[in-house]
Amino acid sequence: MGRAYSEELDHMQDTLAWAASVELPSVATVGEQSTNLFLVVIGSGGSFTVATALAAHMCGLHKNFAQAMTPLQYVQCADSLPAHRVLLVSAEGKNRDILHATRKALPAAAACDVLTFSHTSPLAVLVGDEPSARVFFFDPPWGRDGYLATNSLLASVVLGLRLHGVDIDGLLLGAFLPLYRTTDKLNELAGEVARTGRLLALHGAHGLVAAVDAESKLAEAAFAFTQVSDFRQFAHGRHIQLARPDVPVPIIAFVGPDDEALWHATHAEIPLQVPIFTCALPKDAPAAAIVGLLVVVALVEKVAAIRGQDPGQPAVPDFARRIHALDTSFLVSRLDSTAVNPKIAALECSMSRESAVQAGARYLAKLRRARFAALVLDFDGTMCETAKREDGLDPRLTPIVIKLLQHGITIAFASGRGNSLHEDLQARLPQDVWPRCLLGCYSGSLVTPLAQPWPSTATDSQVCEIQRQLEALGVSAENGFKLSARAAQLTIRRKKGDGVDTLFTLCSSLVHGRIGWRVFRSAHSVDVLAPVAVKSAVVDVLAHQLAIDPLTEICRIGDRGEPAGNDSELLGQGLSLSVDGVSADPASCWLFGERSLNPVERAAHYLGALIFEDGRACFDERVLALWEKQLA
């Protein structure tokens, strides 16, 4: 349980005085290294307010571009940023989001600085002796904050500014806190916020920090939803809501001297019934940020008193704790283009490089023990190049497939195709091997032997219904799309070949809520599948017919094993290999071999590495040893 909120505020003037005067570390100031580089200031929760303040100041101070980002924003865009440096802000240095961003920043940024109040935190340990990183640690006199960031936030802003060469008048600025805490200036606004649960925070350049902090604190305290807008963005539609007297929206406007004329003109047009509080800010940007923060903490205190709730000691529901505790390093994948193996890169989202390599070695040990009676192979993108899918089975793979069949290995093809696959394989494979070849067509909704004539199939009525809905949305032949509804599968491709990602999102949104329906994508098309359409159905048929273990005696090979890839279900179990896209599961869907191989060449590499023992196929030990060496 945190300290009472009002008790935290009692320390804030002392905190401000301390942060404004404490001796700074003897090392160079933040930003002295590589000052010509784009700066990213990273913070989460209350620390995002600090990031906003420091980024805004850096833009004005050095005339260089700086941007505040949340940890997730940085993780997802770091690889596409120009040369840059980062400043990570975290009071306790232990939340998972900031740690994930730090792990991303250490190799991605030219320089990395950390501002924290704990030298033993996981963040400080993670940075350690990294040559490109520096830790600016301060020992705080107030102990720890309660639930909301108060003293630590204020001190971080002040110290961050001082590390950038700014002098702070702690005594004079501190006087604003008792002014707003002990007078009735904020009472009317606080009452409206407590009553409506809403606030519109308007700002100019100097008021941005306060507006961001108002949104943060009122949201974290579950007191109000706050909409943040600058004075002119407000004029682009955000002002229309004020016309509804039945849904009142109180306003706080953080106004610097440069904003006064604009704000006065705007204020004059706002309906009289709208409660408005104008918070005047100093002309000096750092001072304006600090005054705005002090006004916000005073406002939250007054709202808390009216509601009879202490934001420093909230009852946090279990679901909220679970969401906060989610580990983005596992859930947010960002492949490292420098990794030797894409599977290793995918696993590094949740484990160290060493652990990922060890997982690969364990998987190779399983392959070393395996004796396969059957193979299940995806077709498009695996057994033929996507760009040449109309040509059918790749000529480089045809003799390998025939050899496997002639040695008694049963092969099933799991594909979204239908009769075209049946005709192509009958044309390319000698008839004497047809009995050992099985087809799982239309993504497994039809399983038929190659040796039998092509059966007639009916199309699921719900698949036809989804096709009609897509056509009504403009996904139609007239607009350059080809839609094929067959059995329990609807395949959509654009004739000019692009837009797969957008098409996938549209189809996923359309079938959302239909139990058991899934949407998958390949390099060239999107498949909408009814519950009965499962590529792995052909695995089950093989296992039953041959009386074998589907997890250890059948090898599965495909190209789209990544989440939402159309082989993800097939390659998500058993002993499976991908020729291209991989999952983040260490127990399946591995990729081996030289990085230079294209998918069809990799499929030939896998199948060509199989040797025969007593009517079964196994991987050549020399190839397995090479794969293990390549992992490292």
XYZ file of C-alpha atoms in Angstrom, residues 115-521:
407
model
C 18.045 8.730 -15.273
C 16.978 6.763 -12.188
C 16.720 6.790 -8.388
C 17.881 3.210 -7.846
C 21.447 2.136 -8.593
C 20.626 -1.515 -7.806
C 17.562 -1.702 -10.044
C 17.253 -4.192 -12.920
C 17.615 -1.224 -15.272
C 20.958 -0.167 -13.766
C 22.171 -3.774 -13.780
C 21.071 -4.235 -17.392
C 23.021 -1.191 -18.544
C 25.996 -2.278 -16.418
C 29.336 -1.567 -18.046
C 28.000 -0.967 -21.544
C 30.505 1.448 -23.125
C 27.775 3.405 -24.922
C 25.641 3.856 -21.797
C 25.754 6.062 -18.715
C 23.626 5.953 -15.559
C 22.697 9.209 -13.811
C 21.715 8.012 -10.332
C 20.369 10.182 -7.514
C 19.563 9.095 -3.956
C 16.122 10.597 -3.210
C 15.317 12.008 0.249
C 11.559 11.304 0.083
C 11.781 7.497 -0.024
C 9.266 6.066 -2.474
C 6.169 7.521 -4.097
C 2.764 6.071 -3.482
C 0.645 4.807 -6.369
C 0.892 7.985 -8.449
C 4.228 9.455 -9.464
C 4.597 12.704 -7.512
C 7.947 13.489 -5.899
C 9.880 11.222 -8.270
C 8.238 12.792 -11.313
C 8.920 16.351 -10.208
C 12.515 15.534 -9.263
C 13.122 13.720 -12.552
C 11.984 16.732 -14.547
C 14.137 19.118 -12.515
C 17.213 16.879 -12.563
C 16.797 16.123 -16.259
C 16.641 19.840 -17.005
C 19.670 20.545 -14.842
C 21.628 17.802 -16.574
C 20.905 19.757 -19.744
C 22.342 22.914 -18.222
C 19.160 24.582 -16.916
C 19.127 26.438 -13.577
C 15.962 25.921 -11.555
C 14.667 28.384 -8.910
C 13.260 25.781 -6.534
C 12.243 28.263 -3.842
C 10.142 30.531 -6.044
C 8.589 27.780 -8.139
C 7.752 25.796 -5.017
C 5.431 28.600 -3.880
C 2.911 27.632 -6.559
C 2.070 24.376 -4.766
C 0.620 25.867 -1.552
C -1.029 28.573 -3.658
C -3.154 26.004 -5.459
C -3.490 23.533 -2.586
C -4.714 25.958 0.087
C -6.844 28.395 -1.907
C -10.186 27.884 -3.650
C -8.852 28.613 -7.146
C -9.262 25.020 -8.315
C -12.380 24.158 -6.309
C -14.990 24.701 -9.043
C -12.987 22.798 -11.646
C -12.296 19.948 -9.225
C -15.991 19.683 -8.434
C -16.918 19.438 -12.119
C -14.223 16.843 -12.808
C -15.401 14.763 -9.834
C -19.032 15.053 -10.965
C -18.598 14.388 -14.699
C -15.515 12.168 -14.792
C -14.254 14.219 -17.749
C -11.710 16.932 -18.464
C -10.521 18.753 -21.566
C -6.891 19.874 -21.146
C -5.945 22.590 -23.632
C -2.411 23.829 -24.077
C 0.150 25.685 -26.122
C 3.858 24.844 -26.350
C 4.586 25.555 -22.685
C 1.480 23.775 -21.370
C 1.970 20.404 -23.060
C 3.776 18.830 -20.092
C 1.011 19.746 -17.641
C -1.717 18.539 -20.001
C 0.016 15.179 -20.458
C 0.398 14.805 -16.695
C -3.251 15.677 -16.079
C -4.318 12.887 -18.403
C -1.897 10.473 -16.740
C -2.817 11.147 -13.132
C -6.583 11.367 -13.567
C -6.573 8.139 -15.593
C -4.336 6.200 -13.192
C -6.477 7.337 -10.269
C -9.612 6.297 -12.211
C -11.019 9.786 -11.564
C -11.624 11.080 -15.090
C -11.057 10.640 -18.786
C -8.932 13.545 -20.027
C -8.735 14.688 -23.627
C -5.503 16.526 -24.456
C -5.429 19.023 -27.300
C -3.515 22.140 -28.285
C -5.515 25.317 -28.797
C -5.838 24.951 -32.565
C -6.326 21.190 -32.759
C -9.203 21.870 -30.359
C -10.732 24.050 -33.076
C -10.758 21.132 -35.513
C -13.802 19.313 -34.194
C -12.825 18.860 -30.551
C -14.909 21.933 -29.658
C -18.213 20.618 -31.033
C -18.786 18.456 -27.943
C -19.229 21.642 -25.880
C -22.558 22.279 -27.616
C -24.191 19.489 -25.600
C -25.334 20.851 -22.230
C -26.408 17.331 -21.198
C -22.774 16.119 -21.412
C -20.710 18.830 -19.751
C -16.959 18.887 -20.299
C -14.946 21.064 -17.904
C -11.835 22.706 -19.361
C -8.423 23.500 -17.951
C -6.312 25.692 -20.206
C -2.566 25.875 -19.581
C -1.680 29.278 -21.015
C 1.779 30.749 -21.487
C 2.369 34.396 -22.415
C 2.716 33.466 -26.080
C -0.710 31.793 -25.987
C -2.682 34.576 -24.344
C -4.122 36.308 -27.417
C -5.138 33.013 -29.009
C -6.646 31.716 -25.787
C -8.604 34.893 -25.078
C -10.113 34.816 -28.569
C -10.952 31.126 -28.184
C -12.339 31.539 -24.666
C -14.691 34.279 -25.802
C -16.435 31.871 -28.198
C -16.914 28.960 -25.789
C -20.490 28.634 -24.446
C -20.925 30.271 -21.047
C -22.178 27.105 -19.356
C -18.811 25.356 -19.857
C -16.697 25.405 -16.646
C -13.233 26.765 -17.489
C -10.111 27.233 -15.418
C -7.248 29.202 -16.942
C -3.834 28.291 -15.537
C -1.289 30.998 -16.277
C 2.241 29.736 -16.885
C 5.589 31.584 -16.849
C 7.274 32.524 -20.123
C 10.326 30.387 -19.303
C 9.603 26.909 -20.660
C 11.266 24.861 -17.854
C 9.533 26.977 -15.212
C 6.209 26.601 -17.058
C 6.569 22.815 -17.033
C 7.190 22.752 -13.274
C 4.339 25.163 -12.432
C 1.967 23.114 -14.583
C 2.943 19.914 -12.773
C 2.298 21.523 -9.378
C -1.136 22.715 -10.492
C -2.019 19.210 -11.670
C -1.079 17.497 -8.396
C -3.138 20.079 -6.503
C -6.117 19.507 -8.807
C -5.945 15.747 -8.305
C -5.823 16.243 -4.525
C -9.001 18.331 -4.608
C -10.828 15.849 -6.858
C -9.787 13.055 -4.476
C -11.177 14.943 -1.472
C -14.537 15.432 -3.201
C -14.738 11.777 -4.270
C -13.546 10.523 -0.900
C -10.862 8.381 -2.518
C -7.127 8.486 -1.950
C -5.210 8.068 -5.247
C -2.095 7.183 -3.301
C -3.796 4.092 -1.867
C -6.113 2.743 -4.573
C -7.822 -0.629 -4.765
C -6.239 -1.916 -7.975
C -8.318 -4.754 -9.507
C -6.620 -8.029 -10.337
C -7.160 -7.694 -14.094
C -5.383 -4.333 -14.031
C -2.394 -5.836 -12.244
C -2.247 -8.678 -14.763
C -2.320 -6.297 -17.723
C 0.402 -4.137 -16.161
C 2.552 -7.239 -15.589
C 2.450 -8.428 -19.223
C 5.944 -8.968 -20.597
C 6.203 -7.196 -23.948
C 9.611 -8.697 -24.623
C 7.763 -11.960 -25.266
C 4.582 -10.547 -26.802
C 6.074 -7.950 -29.153
C 8.240 -9.534 -31.807
C 10.868 -7.541 -33.646
C 13.194 -9.650 -35.738
C 16.864 -8.776 -35.570
C 18.142 -8.588 -39.119
C 21.675 -9.264 -37.918
C 20.799 -12.629 -36.400
C 22.323 -15.680 -38.049
C 19.060 -17.594 -37.987
C 15.527 -16.096 -38.146
C 14.290 -18.639 -35.602
C 16.995 -17.565 -33.151
C 15.924 -13.943 -33.699
C 12.280 -14.811 -33.024
C 13.193 -16.608 -29.814
C 15.344 -13.721 -28.594
C 12.118 -11.839 -27.886
C 11.657 -14.133 -24.890
C 15.114 -15.513 -24.057
C 18.803 -14.853 -24.422
C 20.747 -15.736 -27.565
C 22.491 -18.527 -25.647
C 19.158 -20.032 -24.523
C 17.795 -19.809 -28.069
C 20.809 -21.658 -29.459
C 20.397 -24.317 -26.761
C 16.721 -24.682 -27.750
C 17.864 -25.236 -31.325
C 20.309 -27.892 -30.213
C 17.552 -29.699 -28.301
C 15.338 -29.599 -31.367
C 18.109 -31.023 -33.517
C 18.471 -33.831 -30.984
C 14.809 -34.695 -31.599
C 15.389 -34.696 -35.351
C 18.444 -36.903 -34.840
C 16.324 -39.544 -33.092
C 13.401 -39.324 -35.499
C 12.584 -42.001 -38.068
C 9.887 -40.741 -40.415
C 7.268 -42.911 -42.078
C 5.610 -39.928 -43.744
C 6.045 -36.301 -44.757
C 3.419 -33.544 -44.908
C 4.422 -30.775 -47.297
C 2.881 -27.407 -47.992
C 2.809 -26.618 -51.696
C 2.773 -22.943 -52.752
C 5.878 -21.181 -51.473
C 7.441 -24.486 -50.413
C 7.311 -26.929 -53.332
C 6.980 -24.213 -55.943
C 8.029 -20.574 -56.005
C 5.202 -18.170 -55.198
C 5.880 -16.163 -58.355
C 5.764 -19.367 -60.423
C 2.859 -21.071 -58.678
C 1.052 -21.535 -61.998
C 3.940 -23.771 -63.117
C 3.232 -26.358 -60.415
C 5.780 -28.600 -58.665
C 9.269 -27.163 -59.052
C 11.412 -29.280 -61.426
C 14.241 -29.265 -58.860
C 11.983 -30.968 -56.337
C 10.227 -33.464 -58.580
C 13.021 -36.109 -58.628
C 13.489 -35.779 -54.853
C 9.773 -36.364 -54.242
C 9.752 -39.347 -56.563
C 12.788 -40.857 -54.821
C 11.156 -40.515 -51.402
C 7.956 -42.155 -52.623
C 9.860 -44.974 -54.309
C 11.626 -45.712 -51.016
C 8.284 -46.279 -49.328
C 7.846 -42.882 -47.656
C 4.245 -41.668 -47.748
C 3.882 -38.001 -48.723
C 0.855 -35.806 -48.153
C 0.519 -32.327 -49.623
C -1.374 -29.845 -47.422
C -2.505 -26.982 -49.602
C -5.157 -24.395 -50.228
C -5.299 -25.695 -53.780
C -7.820 -28.160 -55.128
C -8.096 -29.981 -58.440
C -5.170 -28.036 -59.908
C -2.852 -29.741 -57.413
C -4.378 -33.154 -58.188
C -3.825 -32.647 -61.938
C -0.297 -31.264 -61.555
C 0.947 -34.122 -59.377
C -0.631 -36.797 -61.558
C 1.112 -35.231 -64.549
C 4.540 -35.051 -62.851
C 4.715 -38.180 -60.704
C 4.853 -41.750 -62.107
C 1.617 -43.620 -61.590
C 3.218 -46.397 -59.543
C 3.900 -43.969 -56.664
C 0.419 -42.403 -56.594
C -0.878 -44.835 -53.944
C 1.646 -43.432 -51.447
C 0.569 -39.835 -52.101
C -2.257 -38.094 -50.238
C -3.742 -34.636 -50.800
C -5.123 -32.366 -48.093
C -6.796 -29.764 -50.275
C -8.659 -26.544 -49.534
C -6.584 -26.187 -46.336
C -7.496 -29.674 -45.153
C -11.252 -29.490 -45.693
C -10.919 -32.247 -48.316
C -8.498 -35.182 -47.918
C -8.234 -37.465 -50.935
C -5.702 -39.968 -52.352
C -3.820 -38.895 -55.478
C -4.573 -42.298 -57.049
C -8.329 -41.701 -57.042
C -10.296 -39.463 -59.430
C -10.936 -35.938 -58.230
C -14.123 -35.965 -56.127
C -16.952 -33.465 -56.420
C -17.194 -31.104 -53.459
C -19.883 -28.826 -52.099
C -19.082 -25.348 -50.795
C -20.011 -24.450 -47.232
C -22.978 -22.040 -47.280
C -21.354 -19.783 -44.698
C -18.257 -19.497 -46.889
C -20.506 -18.297 -49.711
C -22.134 -15.824 -47.340
C -18.736 -14.353 -46.392
C -17.852 -14.084 -50.073
C -21.039 -12.075 -50.685
C -20.237 -9.793 -47.751
C -16.724 -9.130 -49.058
C -18.048 -8.389 -52.533
C -20.512 -5.920 -51.016
C -17.522 -4.218 -49.378
C -15.798 -3.822 -52.723
C -13.590 -6.910 -52.657
C -14.898 -8.107 -55.990
C -13.806 -9.145 -59.454
C -14.817 -5.724 -60.773
C -12.199 -4.165 -58.471
C -9.385 -6.519 -59.380
C -9.861 -9.322 -56.838
C -10.247 -13.041 -57.411
C -12.444 -14.845 -54.871
C -12.628 -18.657 -54.873
C -15.094 -20.368 -52.514
C -14.381 -24.098 -52.336
C -15.428 -26.586 -49.684
C -14.759 -24.882 -46.305
C -12.276 -22.328 -47.662
C -12.548 -18.919 -49.263
C -9.363 -17.740 -51.000
C -8.960 -14.093 -51.954
C -6.122 -12.667 -53.990
C -5.648 -9.375 -55.745
C -4.867 -9.729 -59.392
C -2.022 -7.221 -59.229
C -0.571 -9.075 -56.232
C -0.329 -6.407 -53.521
C -2.388 -5.438 -50.471
C -2.251 -8.834 -48.715
C -1.771 -7.308 -45.257
C -4.719 -4.924 -45.611
C -6.879 -7.672 -47.097
C -5.967 -9.939 -44.198
C -7.027 -7.298 -41.676
C -10.326 -6.703 -43.485
C -11.166 -10.418 -43.607
C -10.163 -10.907 -39.964
C -12.461 -8.066 -38.944
C -15.303 -9.532 -40.974
C -15.206 -13.013 -39.398
C -14.357 -11.793 -35.888
C -16.794 -13.361 -33.442
C -17.545 -16.433 -35.587
C -16.530 -19.354 -33.406
C -13.815 -21.519 -34.935
C -13.313 -19.406 -38.059
C -9.768 -18.351 -38.860
C -8.026 -16.144 -41.385
C -4.529 -16.899 -42.665
C -2.278 -15.292 -45.225
